[in-house]
N, C-alpha and C. Protein backbone atom coordinates (compact mmCIF):
# COMPACT_ATOMS: atom_id res chain seq x y z
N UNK A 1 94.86 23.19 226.80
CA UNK A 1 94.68 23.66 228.15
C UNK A 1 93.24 24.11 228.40
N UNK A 2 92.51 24.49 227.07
CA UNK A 2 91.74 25.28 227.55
C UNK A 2 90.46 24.22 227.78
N UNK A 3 91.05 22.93 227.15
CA UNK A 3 89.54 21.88 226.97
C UNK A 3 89.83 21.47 228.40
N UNK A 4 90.71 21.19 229.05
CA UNK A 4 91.22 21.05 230.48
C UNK A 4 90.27 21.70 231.38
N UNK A 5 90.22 22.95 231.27
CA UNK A 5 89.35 24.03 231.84
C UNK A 5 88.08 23.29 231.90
N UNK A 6 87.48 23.16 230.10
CA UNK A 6 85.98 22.89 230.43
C UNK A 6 85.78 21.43 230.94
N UNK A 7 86.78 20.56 231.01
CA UNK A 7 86.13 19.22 231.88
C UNK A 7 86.20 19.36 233.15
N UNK A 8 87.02 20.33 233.60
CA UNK A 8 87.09 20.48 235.37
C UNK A 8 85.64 20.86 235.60
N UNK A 9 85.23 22.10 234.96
CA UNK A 9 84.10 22.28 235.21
C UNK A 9 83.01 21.30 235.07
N UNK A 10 83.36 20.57 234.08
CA UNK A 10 82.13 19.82 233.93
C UNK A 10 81.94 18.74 235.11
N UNK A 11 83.39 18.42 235.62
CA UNK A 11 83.35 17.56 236.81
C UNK A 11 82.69 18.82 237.90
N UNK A 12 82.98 20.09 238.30
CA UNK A 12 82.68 20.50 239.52
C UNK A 12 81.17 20.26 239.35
N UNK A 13 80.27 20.79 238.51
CA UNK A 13 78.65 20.20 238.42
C UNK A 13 78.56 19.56 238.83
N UNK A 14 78.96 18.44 238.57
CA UNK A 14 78.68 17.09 238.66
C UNK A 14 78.66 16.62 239.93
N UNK A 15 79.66 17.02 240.65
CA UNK A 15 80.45 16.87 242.38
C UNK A 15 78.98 17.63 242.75
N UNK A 16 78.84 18.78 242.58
CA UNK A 16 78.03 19.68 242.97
C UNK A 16 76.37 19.25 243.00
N UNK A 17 75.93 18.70 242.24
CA UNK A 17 74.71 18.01 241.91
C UNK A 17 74.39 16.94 243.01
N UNK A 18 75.54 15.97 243.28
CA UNK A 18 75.47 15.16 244.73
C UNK A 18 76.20 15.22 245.48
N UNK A 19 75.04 14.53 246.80
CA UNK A 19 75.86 14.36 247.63
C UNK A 19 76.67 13.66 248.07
N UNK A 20 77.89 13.85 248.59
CA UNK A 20 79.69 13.18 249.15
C UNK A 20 78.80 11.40 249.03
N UNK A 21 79.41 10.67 248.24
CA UNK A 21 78.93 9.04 248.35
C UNK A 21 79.77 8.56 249.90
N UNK A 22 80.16 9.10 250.54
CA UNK A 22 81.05 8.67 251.57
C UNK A 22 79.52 8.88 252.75
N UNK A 23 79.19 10.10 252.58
CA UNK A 23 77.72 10.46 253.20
C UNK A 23 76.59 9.65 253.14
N UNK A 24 76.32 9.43 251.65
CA UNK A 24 75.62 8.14 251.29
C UNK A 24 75.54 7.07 252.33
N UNK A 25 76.83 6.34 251.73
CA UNK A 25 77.16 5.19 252.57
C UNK A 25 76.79 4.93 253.87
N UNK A 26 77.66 6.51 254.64
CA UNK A 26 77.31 6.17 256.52
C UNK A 26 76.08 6.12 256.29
N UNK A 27 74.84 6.80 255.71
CA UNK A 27 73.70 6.70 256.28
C UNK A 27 72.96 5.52 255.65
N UNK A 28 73.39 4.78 254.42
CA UNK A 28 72.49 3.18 254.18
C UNK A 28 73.72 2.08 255.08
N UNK A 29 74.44 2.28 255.35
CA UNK A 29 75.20 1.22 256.39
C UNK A 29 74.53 1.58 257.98
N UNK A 30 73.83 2.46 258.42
CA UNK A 30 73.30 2.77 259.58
C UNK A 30 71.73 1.86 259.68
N UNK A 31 71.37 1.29 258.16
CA UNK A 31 70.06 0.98 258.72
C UNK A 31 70.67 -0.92 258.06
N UNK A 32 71.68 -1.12 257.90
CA UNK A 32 72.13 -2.63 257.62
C UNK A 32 72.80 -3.32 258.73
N UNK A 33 72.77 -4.28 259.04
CA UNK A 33 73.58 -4.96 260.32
C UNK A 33 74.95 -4.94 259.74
N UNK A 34 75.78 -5.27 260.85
CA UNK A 34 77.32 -4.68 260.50
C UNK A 34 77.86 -5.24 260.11
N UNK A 35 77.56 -6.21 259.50
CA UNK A 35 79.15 -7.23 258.48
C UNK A 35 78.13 -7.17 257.19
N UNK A 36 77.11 -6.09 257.07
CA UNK A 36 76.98 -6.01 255.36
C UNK A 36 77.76 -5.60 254.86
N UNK A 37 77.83 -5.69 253.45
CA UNK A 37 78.57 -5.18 252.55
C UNK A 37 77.79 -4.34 251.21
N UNK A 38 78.10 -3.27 250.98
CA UNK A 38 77.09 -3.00 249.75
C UNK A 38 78.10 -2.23 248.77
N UNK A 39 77.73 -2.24 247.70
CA UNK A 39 78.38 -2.27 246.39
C UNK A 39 79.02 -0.73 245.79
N UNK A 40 80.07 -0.65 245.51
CA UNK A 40 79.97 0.53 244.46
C UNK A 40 78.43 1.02 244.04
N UNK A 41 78.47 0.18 243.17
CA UNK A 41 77.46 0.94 242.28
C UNK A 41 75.90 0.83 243.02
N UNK A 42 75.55 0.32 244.09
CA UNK A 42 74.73 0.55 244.74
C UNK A 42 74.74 2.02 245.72
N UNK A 43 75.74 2.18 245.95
CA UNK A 43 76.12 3.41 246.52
C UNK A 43 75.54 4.76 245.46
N UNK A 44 76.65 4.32 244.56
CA UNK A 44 76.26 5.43 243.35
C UNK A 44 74.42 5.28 242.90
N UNK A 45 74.04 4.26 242.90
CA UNK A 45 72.80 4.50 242.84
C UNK A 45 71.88 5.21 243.26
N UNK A 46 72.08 4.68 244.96
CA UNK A 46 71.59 6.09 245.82
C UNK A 46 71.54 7.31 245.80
N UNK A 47 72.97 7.72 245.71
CA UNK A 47 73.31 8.72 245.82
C UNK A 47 72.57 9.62 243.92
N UNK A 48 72.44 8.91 243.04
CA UNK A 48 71.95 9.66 242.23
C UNK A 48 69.98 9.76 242.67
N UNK A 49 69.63 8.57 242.94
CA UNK A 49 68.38 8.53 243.41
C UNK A 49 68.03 9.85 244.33
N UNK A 50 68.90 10.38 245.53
CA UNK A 50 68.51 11.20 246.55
C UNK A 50 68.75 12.43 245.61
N UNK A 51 69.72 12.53 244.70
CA UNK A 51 69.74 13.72 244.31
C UNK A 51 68.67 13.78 243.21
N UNK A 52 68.36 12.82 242.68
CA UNK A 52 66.70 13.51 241.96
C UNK A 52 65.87 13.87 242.87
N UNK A 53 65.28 13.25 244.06
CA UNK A 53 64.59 13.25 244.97
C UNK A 53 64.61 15.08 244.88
N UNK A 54 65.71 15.48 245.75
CA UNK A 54 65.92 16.40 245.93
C UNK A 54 65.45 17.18 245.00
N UNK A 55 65.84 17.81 243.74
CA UNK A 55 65.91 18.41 242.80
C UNK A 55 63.92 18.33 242.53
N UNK A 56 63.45 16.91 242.63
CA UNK A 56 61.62 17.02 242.59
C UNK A 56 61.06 17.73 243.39
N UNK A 57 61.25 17.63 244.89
CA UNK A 57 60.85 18.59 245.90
C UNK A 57 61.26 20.07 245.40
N UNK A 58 62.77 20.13 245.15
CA UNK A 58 63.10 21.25 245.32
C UNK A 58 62.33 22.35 244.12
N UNK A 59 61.79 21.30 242.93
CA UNK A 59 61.40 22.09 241.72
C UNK A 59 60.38 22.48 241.77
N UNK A 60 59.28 21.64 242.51
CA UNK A 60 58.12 21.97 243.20
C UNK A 60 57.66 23.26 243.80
N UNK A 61 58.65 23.24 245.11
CA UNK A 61 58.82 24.71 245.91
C UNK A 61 59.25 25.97 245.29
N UNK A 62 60.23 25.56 244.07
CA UNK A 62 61.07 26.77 243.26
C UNK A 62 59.60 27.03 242.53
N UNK A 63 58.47 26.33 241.78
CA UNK A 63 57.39 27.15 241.44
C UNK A 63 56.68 27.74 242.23
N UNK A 64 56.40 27.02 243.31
CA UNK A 64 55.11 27.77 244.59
C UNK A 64 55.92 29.10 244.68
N UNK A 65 57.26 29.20 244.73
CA UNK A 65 58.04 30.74 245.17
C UNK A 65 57.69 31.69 244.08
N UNK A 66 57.82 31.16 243.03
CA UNK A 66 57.75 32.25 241.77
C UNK A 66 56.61 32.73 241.71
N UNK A 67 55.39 31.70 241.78
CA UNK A 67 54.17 31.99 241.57
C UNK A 67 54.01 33.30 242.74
N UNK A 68 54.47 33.08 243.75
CA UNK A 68 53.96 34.20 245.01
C UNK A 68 55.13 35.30 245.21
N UNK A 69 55.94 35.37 243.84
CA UNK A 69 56.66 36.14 244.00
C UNK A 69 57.54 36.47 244.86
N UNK A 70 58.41 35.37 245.43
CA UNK A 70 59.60 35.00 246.52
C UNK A 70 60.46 34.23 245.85
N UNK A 71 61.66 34.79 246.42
CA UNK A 71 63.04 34.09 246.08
C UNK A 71 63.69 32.95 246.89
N UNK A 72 62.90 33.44 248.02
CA UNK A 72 63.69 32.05 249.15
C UNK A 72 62.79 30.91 249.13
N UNK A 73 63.12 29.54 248.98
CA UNK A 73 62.52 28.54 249.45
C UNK A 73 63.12 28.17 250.91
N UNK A 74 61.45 28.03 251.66
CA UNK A 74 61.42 28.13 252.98
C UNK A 74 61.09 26.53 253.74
N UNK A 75 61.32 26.12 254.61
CA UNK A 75 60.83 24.56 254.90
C UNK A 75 59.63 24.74 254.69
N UNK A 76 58.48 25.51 254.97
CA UNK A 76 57.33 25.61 254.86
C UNK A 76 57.13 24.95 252.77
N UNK A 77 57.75 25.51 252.35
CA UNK A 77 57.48 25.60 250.63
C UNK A 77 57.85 23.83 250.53
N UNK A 78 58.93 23.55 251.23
CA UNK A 78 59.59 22.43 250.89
C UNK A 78 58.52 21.32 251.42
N UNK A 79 57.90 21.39 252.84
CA UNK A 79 56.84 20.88 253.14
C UNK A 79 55.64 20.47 252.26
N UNK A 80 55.10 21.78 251.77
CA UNK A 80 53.85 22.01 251.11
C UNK A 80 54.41 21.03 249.51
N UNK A 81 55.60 21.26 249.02
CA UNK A 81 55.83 20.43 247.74
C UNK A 81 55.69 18.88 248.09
N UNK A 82 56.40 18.38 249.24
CA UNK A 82 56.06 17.10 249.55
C UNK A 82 54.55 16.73 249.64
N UNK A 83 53.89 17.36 249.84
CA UNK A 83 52.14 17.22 250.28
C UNK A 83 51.66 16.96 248.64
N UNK A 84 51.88 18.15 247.82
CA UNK A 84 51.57 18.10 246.90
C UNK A 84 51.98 17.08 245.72
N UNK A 85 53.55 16.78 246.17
CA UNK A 85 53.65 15.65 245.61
C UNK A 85 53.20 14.18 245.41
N UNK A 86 52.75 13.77 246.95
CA UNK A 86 52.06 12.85 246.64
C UNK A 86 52.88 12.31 248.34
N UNK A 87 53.90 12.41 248.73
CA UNK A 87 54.14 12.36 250.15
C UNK A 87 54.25 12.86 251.54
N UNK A 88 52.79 12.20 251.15
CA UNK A 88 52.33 12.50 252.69
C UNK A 88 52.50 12.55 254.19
N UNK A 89 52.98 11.16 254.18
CA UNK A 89 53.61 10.39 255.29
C UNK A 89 54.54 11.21 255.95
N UNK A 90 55.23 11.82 254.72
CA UNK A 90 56.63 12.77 255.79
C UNK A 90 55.87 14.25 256.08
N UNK A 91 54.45 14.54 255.81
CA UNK A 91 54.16 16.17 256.20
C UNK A 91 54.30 16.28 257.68
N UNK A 92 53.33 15.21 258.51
CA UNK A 92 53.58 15.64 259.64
C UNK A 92 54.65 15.24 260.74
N UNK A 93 55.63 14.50 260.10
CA UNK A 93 56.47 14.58 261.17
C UNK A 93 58.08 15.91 260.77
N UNK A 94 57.49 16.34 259.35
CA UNK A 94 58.70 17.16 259.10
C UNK A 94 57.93 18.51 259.44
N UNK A 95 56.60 18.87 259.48
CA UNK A 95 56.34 19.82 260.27
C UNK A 95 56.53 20.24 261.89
N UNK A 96 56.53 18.78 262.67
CA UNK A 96 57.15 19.04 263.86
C UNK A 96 58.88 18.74 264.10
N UNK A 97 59.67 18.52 263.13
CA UNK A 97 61.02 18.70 263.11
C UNK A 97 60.89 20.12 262.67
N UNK A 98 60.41 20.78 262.31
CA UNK A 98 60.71 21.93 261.93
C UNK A 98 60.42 23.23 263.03
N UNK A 99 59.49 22.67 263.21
CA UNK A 99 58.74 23.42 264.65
C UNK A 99 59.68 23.11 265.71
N UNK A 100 59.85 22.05 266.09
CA UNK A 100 61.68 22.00 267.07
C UNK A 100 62.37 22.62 266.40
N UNK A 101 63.01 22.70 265.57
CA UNK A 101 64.22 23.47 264.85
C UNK A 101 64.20 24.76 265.17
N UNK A 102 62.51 25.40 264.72
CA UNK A 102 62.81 26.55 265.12
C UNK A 102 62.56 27.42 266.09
N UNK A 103 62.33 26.71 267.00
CA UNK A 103 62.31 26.69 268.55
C UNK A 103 63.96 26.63 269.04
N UNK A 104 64.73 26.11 269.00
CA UNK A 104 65.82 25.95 269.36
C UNK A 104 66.75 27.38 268.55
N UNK A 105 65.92 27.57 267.12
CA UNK A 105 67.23 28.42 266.37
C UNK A 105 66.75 29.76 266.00
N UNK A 106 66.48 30.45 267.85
CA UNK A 106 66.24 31.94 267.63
C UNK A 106 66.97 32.97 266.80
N UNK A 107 67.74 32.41 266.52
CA UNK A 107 68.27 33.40 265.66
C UNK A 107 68.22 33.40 263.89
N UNK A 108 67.60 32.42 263.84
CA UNK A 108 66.81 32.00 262.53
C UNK A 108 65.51 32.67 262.54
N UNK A 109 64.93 32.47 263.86
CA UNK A 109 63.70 33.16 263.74
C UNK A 109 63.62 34.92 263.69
N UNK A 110 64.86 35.29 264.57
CA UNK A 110 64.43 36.81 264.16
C UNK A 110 65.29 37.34 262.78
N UNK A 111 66.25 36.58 262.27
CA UNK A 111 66.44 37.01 260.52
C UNK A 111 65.09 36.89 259.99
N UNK A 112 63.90 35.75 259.97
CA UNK A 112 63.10 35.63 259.66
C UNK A 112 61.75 36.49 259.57
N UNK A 113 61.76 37.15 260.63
CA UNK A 113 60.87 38.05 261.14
C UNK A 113 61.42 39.45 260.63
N UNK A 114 62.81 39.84 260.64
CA UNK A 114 63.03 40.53 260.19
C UNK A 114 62.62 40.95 258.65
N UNK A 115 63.21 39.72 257.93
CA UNK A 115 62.94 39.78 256.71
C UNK A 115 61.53 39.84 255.95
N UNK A 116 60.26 39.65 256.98
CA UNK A 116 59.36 40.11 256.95
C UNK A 116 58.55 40.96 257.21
N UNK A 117 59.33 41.61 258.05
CA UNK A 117 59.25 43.14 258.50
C UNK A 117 59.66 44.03 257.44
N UNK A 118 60.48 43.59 257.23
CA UNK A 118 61.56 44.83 256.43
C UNK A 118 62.06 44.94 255.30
């Protein structure tokens, strides 16, 4: 029972590490004309591909935080890791998605302000 235990867990990681392949899918079937077909394991491919992706940016920003002594990674951090990484192309249009975002999500902005206040 108890080895039971540790493979569940080892599956929840795992689940946890990516994202839903159902998610995947809608979004590489959104840029294919509609009687494609694409594969299992092309799916799964992706979907491990975005989650390294992720995890590079994200490891990036998790140092810029430590170094400056912060716990939150902020779009700003996540930004600045893409720059530094070597992709460029997405700085300035994810700086003005972000700048809409937080224009629209005042209430993001004053937790924000708060939390720098206080």
């Amino acid at each position: 029972m108890a080895e039971d235990h540790g493979d569940d867990m080892a599956e929840i990681r795992e689940q946890d590490r990516f994202l839903p392949i159902a998610n995947i899918a809608r979004i590489m079937k959104r840029s294919l004309p509609d009687n494609a077909k694409i594969a299992k394991d092309a799916k799964e491919c992706v979907q491990e591909c975005v989650s390294e992706f992720i995890s590079f940016i994200s490891s990036e920003a998790s140092d810029k935080c430590q170094q400056e002594k912060r716990k939150t990674i902020n779009g700003d951090d996540l930004i600045w890791a893409m720059s530094t990484l070597g992709f460029d192309n997405y700085v300035e249009p994810l700086k003005l998605y972000l700048s809409k975002y937080r224009e629209v999500s005042p209430r993001l902005q004053r937790a924000r302000e708060q939390a720098v206040g206080g």
